[in-house]
Amino acid sequence: MAQGRPFELQRLHGMGEGVYREVLRQHPQQPCRVYAPVGQHRDLLAYLVRRLLENGANSSFVHQLADESVGLAVLLASPMERAHAFAQGEAGPLCLPLPPQLYGPHRPNSLGLDLSVAADRALLEAAWAAVRLPDIPEFDIKNLNKSFYTCVSSYEKWSSLPVGERAEVMRRAADALQADLPRFCALLVKEAHKTWGDAIAEVREAIDFLRYYALQAERIQQPIALPEVAPEVFTPPGFKGWGLTGESNTLQLRGRGVWVAISPWNFPLAIFIGQVAAALVTGNVVLAKPAEQTPAVAHAAVALLHEAGVPNDALQLFHGSGETVGAGLVALPGIAGVVFTGSTQVAKLIQRALAAKDGPIVPLIAETGGINAMLVDSSALPEQVCDAVVQSAFRSAGQRCSALRLLCVHEAVADGVIEMIQGAMQTLQVGDPSNFATDVGPLIDVEAHAHISHLVENIKKNVHLSLINQAQAAIKNIFLPVLIEVSDVAQVGEEIFGPVLQVLRWGPSCTGLETPHALIAAINRLGATRVGSAGYGLTLGLHTRIDSRARAWAQAAHVGNVYVNRNMIGAVVGLQPFGGDGLSGTGPKAGGPHYLYRFCTEQTLTINTTAAGGNVALMA
Amino acid sequence: MAQGRPFELQRLHGMGEGVYREVLRQHPQQPCRVYAPVGQHRDLLAYLVRRLLENGANSSFVHQLADESVGLAVLLASPMERAHAFAQGEAGPLCLPLPPQLYGPHRPNSLGLDLSVAADRALLEAAWAAVRLPDIPEFDIKNLNKSFYTCVSSYEKWSSLPVGERAEVMRRAADALQADLPRFCALLVKEAHKTWGDAIAEVREAIDFLRYYALQAERIQQPIALPEVAPEVFTPPGFKGWGLTGESNTLQLRGRGVWVAISPWNFPLAIFIGQVAAALVTGNVVLAKPAEQTPAVAHAAVALLHEAGVPNDALQLFHGSGETVGAGLVALPGIAGVVFTGSTQVAKLIQRALAAKDGPIVPLIAETGGINAMLVDSSALPEQVCDAVVQSAFRSAGQRCSALRLLCVHEAVADGVIEMIQGAMQTLQVGDPSNFATDVGPLIDVEAHAHISHLVENIKKNVHLSLINQAQAAIKNIFLPVLIEVSDVAQVGEEIFGPVLQVLRWGPSCTGLETPHALIAAINRLGATRVGSAGYGLTLGLHTRIDSRARAWAQAAHVGNVYVNRNMIGAVVGLQPFGGDGLSGTGPKAGGPHYLYRFCTEQTLTINTTAAGGNVALMA
């Protein structure tokens, strides 16, 4: 089979001995490895169970050999041919969609690059060599009214386009972004100090937002004939339909007007484009203010959207500080809504500024912070927990609103789990994000570094400190991942937006935290400012091998996104609609089926169809 | 056929002469009338068109007689037998649903009473004789926190019931309200001074709200498996579905917590129950404050809901003033949302009170006022316009938020239309609402009467006054319907919540109002407080015989509910979702498919289904 090409043969100890003997007889120098599972019984049990599951599968050779209903032709069919047929898209026995078709024929999945493939890395290296950060001038606040009126004047035309045309503009932008992925990745690494892996995921998310909202807008902005009757209702032959005769009633969703979109530096492309695309595709026009730290990414995104067909006046970029430009935009009397992602404190300021104005009460969509917990019981798989914790707490240097902040481990397994996490932390590569090997890059800027250093110093004074990773790094604003053990939920008072993980033990010997129920109640109150008021509720990780328990805990948690037996970051558009409860935001969830409603206003149109003298429909 | 029973025979002049001759020969004293259309050619033309449409219908005898494909058996089939078969629910040739089945098998239509039927009136008379208004004590504000905590404590249990159980409670309440319709009508006439016709419509609306929201909650609170792929997408045989393998993602909508519901006196039953049912059925608990003027209706509604199965703590009634009890409720730190119907000014106060508090940004659903216009062009049918205007402006003494305030008539037809409306106004019976003949009852209270009198006096000083109906009435707080001609949209500055209609001419000779486009732009600005800020946008009437024009005007109007060639009041639940734009409210529309989303929070649950060691689903 090798036909002269180099190869290596591997077999599990105790199996396939005849094949080895034959190969080694003919090619004594051939590399032939024997591998064997090594470990204690608790490791080997899991391995054994997996082997049993594989061999027990209906499709396994061992199983089929004993099955008299499986003929020789099926048994001996070449797996190569089956794989080939599958790759050609023919309905094979597995018949699962390939990754690009994961979301059905109406929405192509975004494509990434594989950092373990040299050719893919080369694309990024070339983009990195070419990329320059342009100087984006700050917006002069005295031109605000003028910009607003040009935006208003673009509204009528853009909002009266058929929704399909606006959706096509978003799809063109998505395709252009897909084609230009390496350049946008390089921009993200350069301006936002993202690792390459994070950058690729972010560009993909932006592409997904564009395509997902395009599809959702086409769905919800079709006129709805009323009354709606469930499609499964039986309608007898010849039946003319439920509802009134002599009157038509339709409900139509339309844009609201000029939106202000204010986005953060931690997802300067994905959240920026998500907000803007949601507003635009539903027929609104947008004044967009990106974070001060990341204007170049936003500038490139706006250029891409203009190129795809969004009129220049209908999407305008405002670079500047929140205190001047952001506040000025929110205070404009005629805006139809604000979509904001950022801190809970700034969201509150925006709410108050909107309320202070006279005029209509306009929607505020705010997606804010979280003190996100992970709850681990004694049945959880430690390796899985360790993987999930390290990714959730330290990836992107902890600068995700979804990042894990408080790990709650059952006391029976806490020692082992914490030790394993500490070990994994030692292997993290912290440093220059433009290096492909880097796992954890720097914080966004020197202010963030000073702020988080200060918070961690304060915690150190008050709590038992398990471990601070003391290694140093050469690049600026690096904050080394840190794990701190605390003894009470009350010690965790605020969101620390960096690679800082606090760990808490729970169980029968922990006063106030004896049961998972008590723990979830405490998690629900995290960050609450007053008795009776809700706390944060953004993400929650659950690790348990008892399925019913995971569901009951999810039900009890006032939290927007619950992840079971995996990491708790990286919500995927359309799969994991994202956004929280209480202090973590207003909803609706971004990347979910209910998001676009909030960008729309509804009009009911009732027509007396008998006004001409009779109901012509009945006579037809 | 009469078999001795008394009868009267009628025929159209020029038809059926033989039948008459024969009857009169046998019964010379038998009443036999001949009727004939009388009028000018413009009236008779419409009559003639209607006759032609009727005779031209495929199902008409005349048409079928000439149709060779229609056999003798069909032609001579007894219409009595066809009607009988239809009443039995058999699929007849018309095959239209009967009124109770109008909304399909999952939601029975509410039933009313027919005021022209003596037996129906007798039910209301008996209820009227029996009804007494109980004294509802004002809530003592110092018990507010205690009430709040009992409400909070009821949340967990009520919100974790399956949505179907909560929906069943609402349906039981609907059935109980249907059975008790006469008593609730009598309460509405007594406490809210409604006419009987208005009272019946309101009880029906409340029943519809209960059943509609029950069905909608069952629809939206099912877990949604993600990714959603449009059902029309072709899935090949054996196909395992789109989406990821190895992970399940579901989106679940749940209640948010304790809601404050503040409702108005003009629909003290329907809006009160609509707000409360929407919050309860989605798993929230409710602190409900009805208008000060109508506590007895609210008290009866709460008793009905408790009786149907809503726990006492989960729905609590707070009678008292807006300034004390209402403000106290809104200021509670832990409330999860406010649903309000009332004035634009009070909605603004609530928005500011919510923003002033620390803690989460919670939803405010506000449905407020409107300066509602009707636009009549020269092609409109004057009789239809007149009917629609009198109903829209004066029914319920103009005390509906949807009521017509500004009639805009094209100058070419204005004289005739205004004259016809004035004539129709003279025929309105204004007075005691408990009298079945009354069309227009009194204003809600003496303060409203004084306020509206003052506003109208002010208008009189400044504008040309076409007509003030000067007749007097014996009952207190009666305000006689009035029509005032104004010459400029700018003269219409605020909502006058009574039977006061302002009329404006538009057309080529009217500066600033030459075109319908200019007129709609002016209507969109009605009530706007600042340049660039939106005005009111609740209801709009359009009267034109040109269908494409009606649709274009609806598109241009920033208005929530548009009615073409009919009146513009009385939105029906599920058919005409109700609520406005700009100063008229926040949306979503009450009685529409998107209302309940705002009462819910969303949770995404992501489960790694391979955590046990492999993806079992793939092996099955």
PDB file of C-alpha atoms in Angstrom, chain B residues 297-444:
ATOM      1  CA  VAL B 297     -63.167  46.243  38.458  1.00  0.00           C
ATOM      2  CA  ALA B 298     -59.520  45.380  39.189  1.00  0.00           C
ATOM      3  CA  HIS B 299     -60.491  43.807  42.497  1.00  0.00           C
ATOM      4  CA  ALA B 300     -63.024  41.556  40.768  1.00  0.00           C
ATOM      5  CA  ALA B 301     -60.434  40.640  38.097  1.00  0.00           C
ATOM      6  CA  VAL B 302     -57.845  39.681  40.730  1.00  0.00           C
ATOM      7  CA  ALA B 303     -60.398  37.579  42.618  1.00  0.00           C
ATOM      8  CA  LEU B 304     -61.221  35.792  39.368  1.00  0.00           C
ATOM      9  CA  LEU B 305     -57.534  35.061  38.661  1.00  0.00           C
ATOM     10  CA  HIS B 306     -56.925  33.816  42.202  1.00  0.00           C
ATOM     11  CA  GLU B 307     -59.989  31.594  41.929  1.00  0.00           C
ATOM     12  CA  ALA B 308     -58.624  30.207  38.640  1.00  0.00           C
ATOM     13  CA  GLY B 309     -55.387  29.174  40.323  1.00  0.00           C
ATOM     14  CA  VAL B 310     -52.956  32.102  40.502  1.00  0.00           C
ATOM     15  CA  PRO B 311     -51.419  31.991  44.016  1.00  0.00           C
ATOM     16  CA  ASN B 312     -52.460  34.959  46.175  1.00  0.00           C
ATOM     17  CA  ASP B 313     -48.869  36.067  46.724  1.00  0.00           C
ATOM     18  CA  ALA B 314     -48.043  35.847  43.019  1.00  0.00           C
ATOM     19  CA  LEU B 315     -50.640  38.490  42.104  1.00  0.00           C
ATOM     20  CA  GLN B 316     -51.269  41.314  44.547  1.00  0.00           C
ATOM     21  CA  LEU B 317     -53.504  44.348  44.125  1.00  0.00           C
ATOM     22  CA  PHE B 318     -52.435  47.847  45.154  1.00  0.00           C
ATOM     23  CA  HIS B 319     -55.175  50.469  45.209  1.00  0.00           C
ATOM     24  CA  GLY B 320     -53.988  54.007  45.628  1.00  0.00           C
ATOM     25  CA  SER B 321     -52.650  57.071  43.869  1.00  0.00           C
ATOM     26  CA  GLY B 322     -49.905  57.030  41.295  1.00  0.00           C
ATOM     27  CA  GLU B 323     -47.883  59.589  43.250  1.00  0.00           C
ATOM     28  CA  THR B 324     -47.657  57.391  46.362  1.00  0.00           C
ATOM     29  CA  VAL B 325     -48.405  53.721  45.630  1.00  0.00           C
ATOM     30  CA  GLY B 326     -47.394  53.763  41.975  1.00  0.00           C
ATOM     31  CA  ALA B 327     -44.156  55.608  42.654  1.00  0.00           C
ATOM     32  CA  GLY B 328     -43.393  53.335  45.617  1.00  0.00           C
ATOM     33  CA  LEU B 329     -43.799  50.216  43.501  1.00  0.00           C
ATOM     34  CA  VAL B 330     -41.573  51.518  40.707  1.00  0.00           C
ATOM     35  CA  ALA B 331     -38.881  52.511  43.212  1.00  0.00           C
ATOM     36  CA  LEU B 332     -38.600  49.016  44.736  1.00  0.00           C
ATOM     37  CA  PRO B 333     -34.980  47.941  44.159  1.00  0.00           C
ATOM     38  CA  GLY B 334     -35.736  44.361  43.171  1.00  0.00           C
ATOM     39  CA  ILE B 335     -38.429  44.613  40.533  1.00  0.00           C
ATOM     40  CA  ALA B 336     -37.740  42.895  37.239  1.00  0.00           C
ATOM     41  CA  GLY B 337     -39.808  45.130  34.974  1.00  0.00           C
ATOM     42  CA  VAL B 338     -42.665  47.598  34.636  1.00  0.00           C
ATOM     43  CA  VAL B 339     -45.593  47.373  32.245  1.00  0.00           C
ATOM     44  CA  PHE B 340     -47.517  50.612  32.030  1.00  0.00           C
ATOM     45  CA  THR B 341     -50.421  52.008  30.057  1.00  0.00           C
ATOM     46  CA  GLY B 342     -51.280  55.643  30.567  1.00  0.00           C
ATOM     47  CA  SER B 343     -50.011  59.086  29.723  1.00  0.00           C
ATOM     48  CA  THR B 344     -46.743  59.858  27.972  1.00  0.00           C
ATOM     49  CA  GLN B 345     -45.785  62.132  30.874  1.00  0.00           C
ATOM     50  CA  VAL B 346     -46.181  59.424  33.522  1.00  0.00           C
ATOM     51  CA  ALA B 347     -44.282  56.932  31.351  1.00  0.00           C
ATOM     52  CA  LYS B 348     -41.393  59.400  31.300  1.00  0.00           C
ATOM     53  CA  LEU B 349     -41.494  59.703  35.098  1.00  0.00           C
ATOM     54  CA  ILE B 350     -41.353  55.920  35.407  1.00  0.00           C
ATOM     55  CA  GLN B 351     -38.418  55.737  33.007  1.00  0.00           C
ATOM     56  CA  ARG B 352     -36.540  58.298  35.103  1.00  0.00           C
ATOM     57  CA  ALA B 353     -37.374  56.572  38.386  1.00  0.00           C
ATOM     58  CA  LEU B 354     -36.073  53.256  37.014  1.00  0.00           C
ATOM     59  CA  ALA B 355     -32.886  54.891  35.732  1.00  0.00           C
ATOM     60  CA  ALA B 356     -32.297  56.663  39.047  1.00  0.00           C
ATOM     61  CA  LYS B 357     -32.067  53.368  40.937  1.00  0.00           C
ATOM     62  CA  ASP B 358     -28.864  51.373  41.160  1.00  0.00           C
ATOM     63  CA  GLY B 359     -28.908  47.811  39.935  1.00  0.00           C
ATOM     64  CA  PRO B 360     -30.014  46.106  36.734  1.00  0.00           C
ATOM     65  CA  ILE B 361     -31.532  47.892  33.746  1.00  0.00           C
ATOM     66  CA  VAL B 362     -35.015  46.388  33.638  1.00  0.00           C
ATOM     67  CA  PRO B 363     -37.580  46.485  30.840  1.00  0.00           C
ATOM     68  CA  LEU B 364     -40.217  49.206  30.725  1.00  0.00           C
ATOM     69  CA  ILE B 365     -43.144  48.464  28.430  1.00  0.00           C
ATOM     70  CA  ALA B 366     -45.072  51.699  28.033  1.00  0.00           C
ATOM     71  CA  GLU B 367     -48.190  52.183  25.959  1.00  0.00           C
ATOM     72  CA  THR B 368     -49.083  55.849  25.984  1.00  0.00           C
ATOM     73  CA  GLY B 369     -51.079  58.522  24.216  1.00  0.00           C
ATOM     74  CA  GLY B 370     -51.563  59.709  20.684  1.00  0.00           C
ATOM     75  CA  ILE B 371     -52.754  62.575  18.545  1.00  0.00           C
ATOM     76  CA  ASN B 372     -54.384  60.269  16.048  1.00  0.00           C
ATOM     77  CA  ALA B 373     -55.179  61.474  12.574  1.00  0.00           C
ATOM     78  CA  MET B 374     -57.406  60.296   9.768  1.00  0.00           C
ATOM     79  CA  LEU B 375     -56.507  61.150   6.201  1.00  0.00           C
ATOM     80  CA  VAL B 376     -59.356  61.337   3.677  1.00  0.00           C
ATOM     81  CA  ASP B 377     -58.725  61.854  -0.024  1.00  0.00           C
ATOM     82  CA  SER B 378     -61.205  62.873  -2.680  1.00  0.00           C
ATOM     83  CA  SER B 379     -61.846  59.292  -3.804  1.00  0.00           C
ATOM     84  CA  ALA B 380     -63.134  58.207  -0.369  1.00  0.00           C
ATOM     85  CA  LEU B 381     -66.752  57.173   0.149  1.00  0.00           C
ATOM     86  CA  PRO B 382     -68.278  59.982   2.271  1.00  0.00           C
ATOM     87  CA  GLU B 383     -70.788  57.743   4.091  1.00  0.00           C
ATOM     88  CA  GLN B 384     -67.999  55.374   5.114  1.00  0.00           C
ATOM     89  CA  VAL B 385     -65.848  58.289   6.285  1.00  0.00           C
ATOM     90  CA  CYS B 386     -68.728  59.721   8.293  1.00  0.00           C
ATOM     91  CA  ASP B 387     -69.462  56.400  10.033  1.00  0.00           C
ATOM     92  CA  ALA B 388     -65.783  55.839  10.784  1.00  0.00           C
ATOM     93  CA  VAL B 389     -65.263  59.395  12.097  1.00  0.00           C
ATOM     94  CA  VAL B 390     -68.257  59.387  14.428  1.00  0.00           C
ATOM     95  CA  GLN B 391     -67.294  56.010  15.901  1.00  0.00           C
ATOM     96  CA  SER B 392     -63.580  56.807  16.134  1.00  0.00           C
ATOM     97  CA  ALA B 393     -63.896  60.285  17.620  1.00  0.00           C
ATOM     98  CA  PHE B 394     -66.919  59.985  19.885  1.00  0.00           C
ATOM     99  CA  ARG B 395     -67.483  56.382  20.952  1.00  0.00           C
ATOM    100  CA  SER B 396     -66.475  55.916  24.617  1.00  0.00           C
ATOM    101  CA  ALA B 397     -66.726  59.736  24.758  1.00  0.00           C
ATOM    102  CA  GLY B 398     -63.374  59.828  22.959  1.00  0.00           C
ATOM    103  CA  GLN B 399     -61.666  58.267  25.975  1.00  0.00           C
ATOM    104  CA  ARG B 400     -59.633  55.733  24.040  1.00  0.00           C
ATOM    105  CA  CYS B 401     -55.950  56.165  23.314  1.00  0.00           C
ATOM    106  CA  SER B 402     -56.740  55.075  19.748  1.00  0.00           C
ATOM    107  CA  ALA B 403     -59.490  57.696  19.285  1.00  0.00           C
ATOM    108  CA  LEU B 404     -59.485  60.021  16.297  1.00  0.00           C
ATOM    109  CA  ARG B 405     -58.303  63.523  17.222  1.00  0.00           C
ATOM    110  CA  LEU B 406     -57.490  65.181  13.890  1.00  0.00           C
ATOM    111  CA  LEU B 407     -59.497  64.589  10.739  1.00  0.00           C
ATOM    112  CA  CYS B 408     -57.690  65.686   7.555  1.00  0.00           C
ATOM    113  CA  VAL B 409     -60.105  65.959   4.628  1.00  0.00           C
ATOM    114  CA  HIS B 410     -59.189  66.792   1.078  1.00  0.00           C
ATOM    115  CA  GLU B 411     -60.482  70.252   0.251  1.00  0.00           C
ATOM    116  CA  ALA B 412     -62.444  69.018  -2.767  1.00  0.00           C
ATOM    117  CA  VAL B 413     -64.779  66.939  -0.592  1.00  0.00           C
ATOM    118  CA  ALA B 414     -64.409  68.688   2.776  1.00  0.00           C
ATOM    119  CA  ASP B 415     -67.660  70.682   2.749  1.00  0.00           C
ATOM    120  CA  GLY B 416     -69.845  67.648   2.090  1.00  0.00           C
ATOM    121  CA  VAL B 417     -67.982  65.368   4.508  1.00  0.00           C
ATOM    122  CA  ILE B 418     -68.026  67.883   7.364  1.00  0.00           C
ATOM    123  CA  GLU B 419     -71.736  68.556   6.813  1.00  0.00           C
ATOM    124  CA  MET B 420     -72.485  64.841   6.888  1.00  0.00           C
ATOM    125  CA  ILE B 421     -70.487  64.364  10.118  1.00  0.00           C
ATOM    126  CA  GLN B 422     -72.273  67.284  11.751  1.00  0.00           C
ATOM    127  CA  GLY B 423     -75.574  65.710  10.827  1.00  0.00           C
ATOM    128  CA  ALA B 424     -74.521  62.365  12.268  1.00  0.00           C
ATOM    129  CA  MET B 425     -73.342  64.050  15.481  1.00  0.00           C
ATOM    130  CA  GLN B 426     -76.827  65.468  15.983  1.00  0.00           C
ATOM    131  CA  THR B 427     -78.220  61.937  16.114  1.00  0.00           C
ATOM    132  CA  LEU B 428     -75.837  60.763  18.862  1.00  0.00           C
ATOM    133  CA  GLN B 429     -77.598  59.914  22.115  1.00  0.00           C
ATOM    134  CA  VAL B 430     -75.480  61.473  24.847  1.00  0.00           C
ATOM    135  CA  GLY B 431     -76.263  60.709  28.479  1.00  0.00           C
ATOM    136  CA  ASP B 432     -76.665  58.008  31.097  1.00  0.00           C
ATOM    137  CA  PRO B 433     -74.508  55.015  30.068  1.00  0.00           C
ATOM    138  CA  SER B 434     -76.763  52.532  31.842  1.00  0.00           C
ATOM    139  CA  ASN B 435     -79.438  53.376  29.283  1.00  0.00           C
ATOM    140  CA  PHE B 436     -79.173  50.913  26.391  1.00  0.00           C
ATOM    141  CA  ALA B 437     -79.894  53.670  23.849  1.00  0.00           C
ATOM    142  CA  THR B 438     -76.942  55.826  24.920  1.00  0.00           C
ATOM    143  CA  ASP B 439     -74.141  56.248  22.360  1.00  0.00           C
ATOM    144  CA  VAL B 440     -71.891  58.583  24.362  1.00  0.00           C
ATOM    145  CA  GLY B 441     -71.593  58.504  28.144  1.00  0.00           C
ATOM    146  CA  PRO B 442     -69.917  60.963  30.527  1.00  0.00           C
ATOM    147  CA  LEU B 443     -66.211  61.649  31.058  1.00  0.00           C
ATOM    148  CA  ILE B 444     -64.538  59.611  33.782  1.00  0.00           C
TER     149      ILE B 444
END
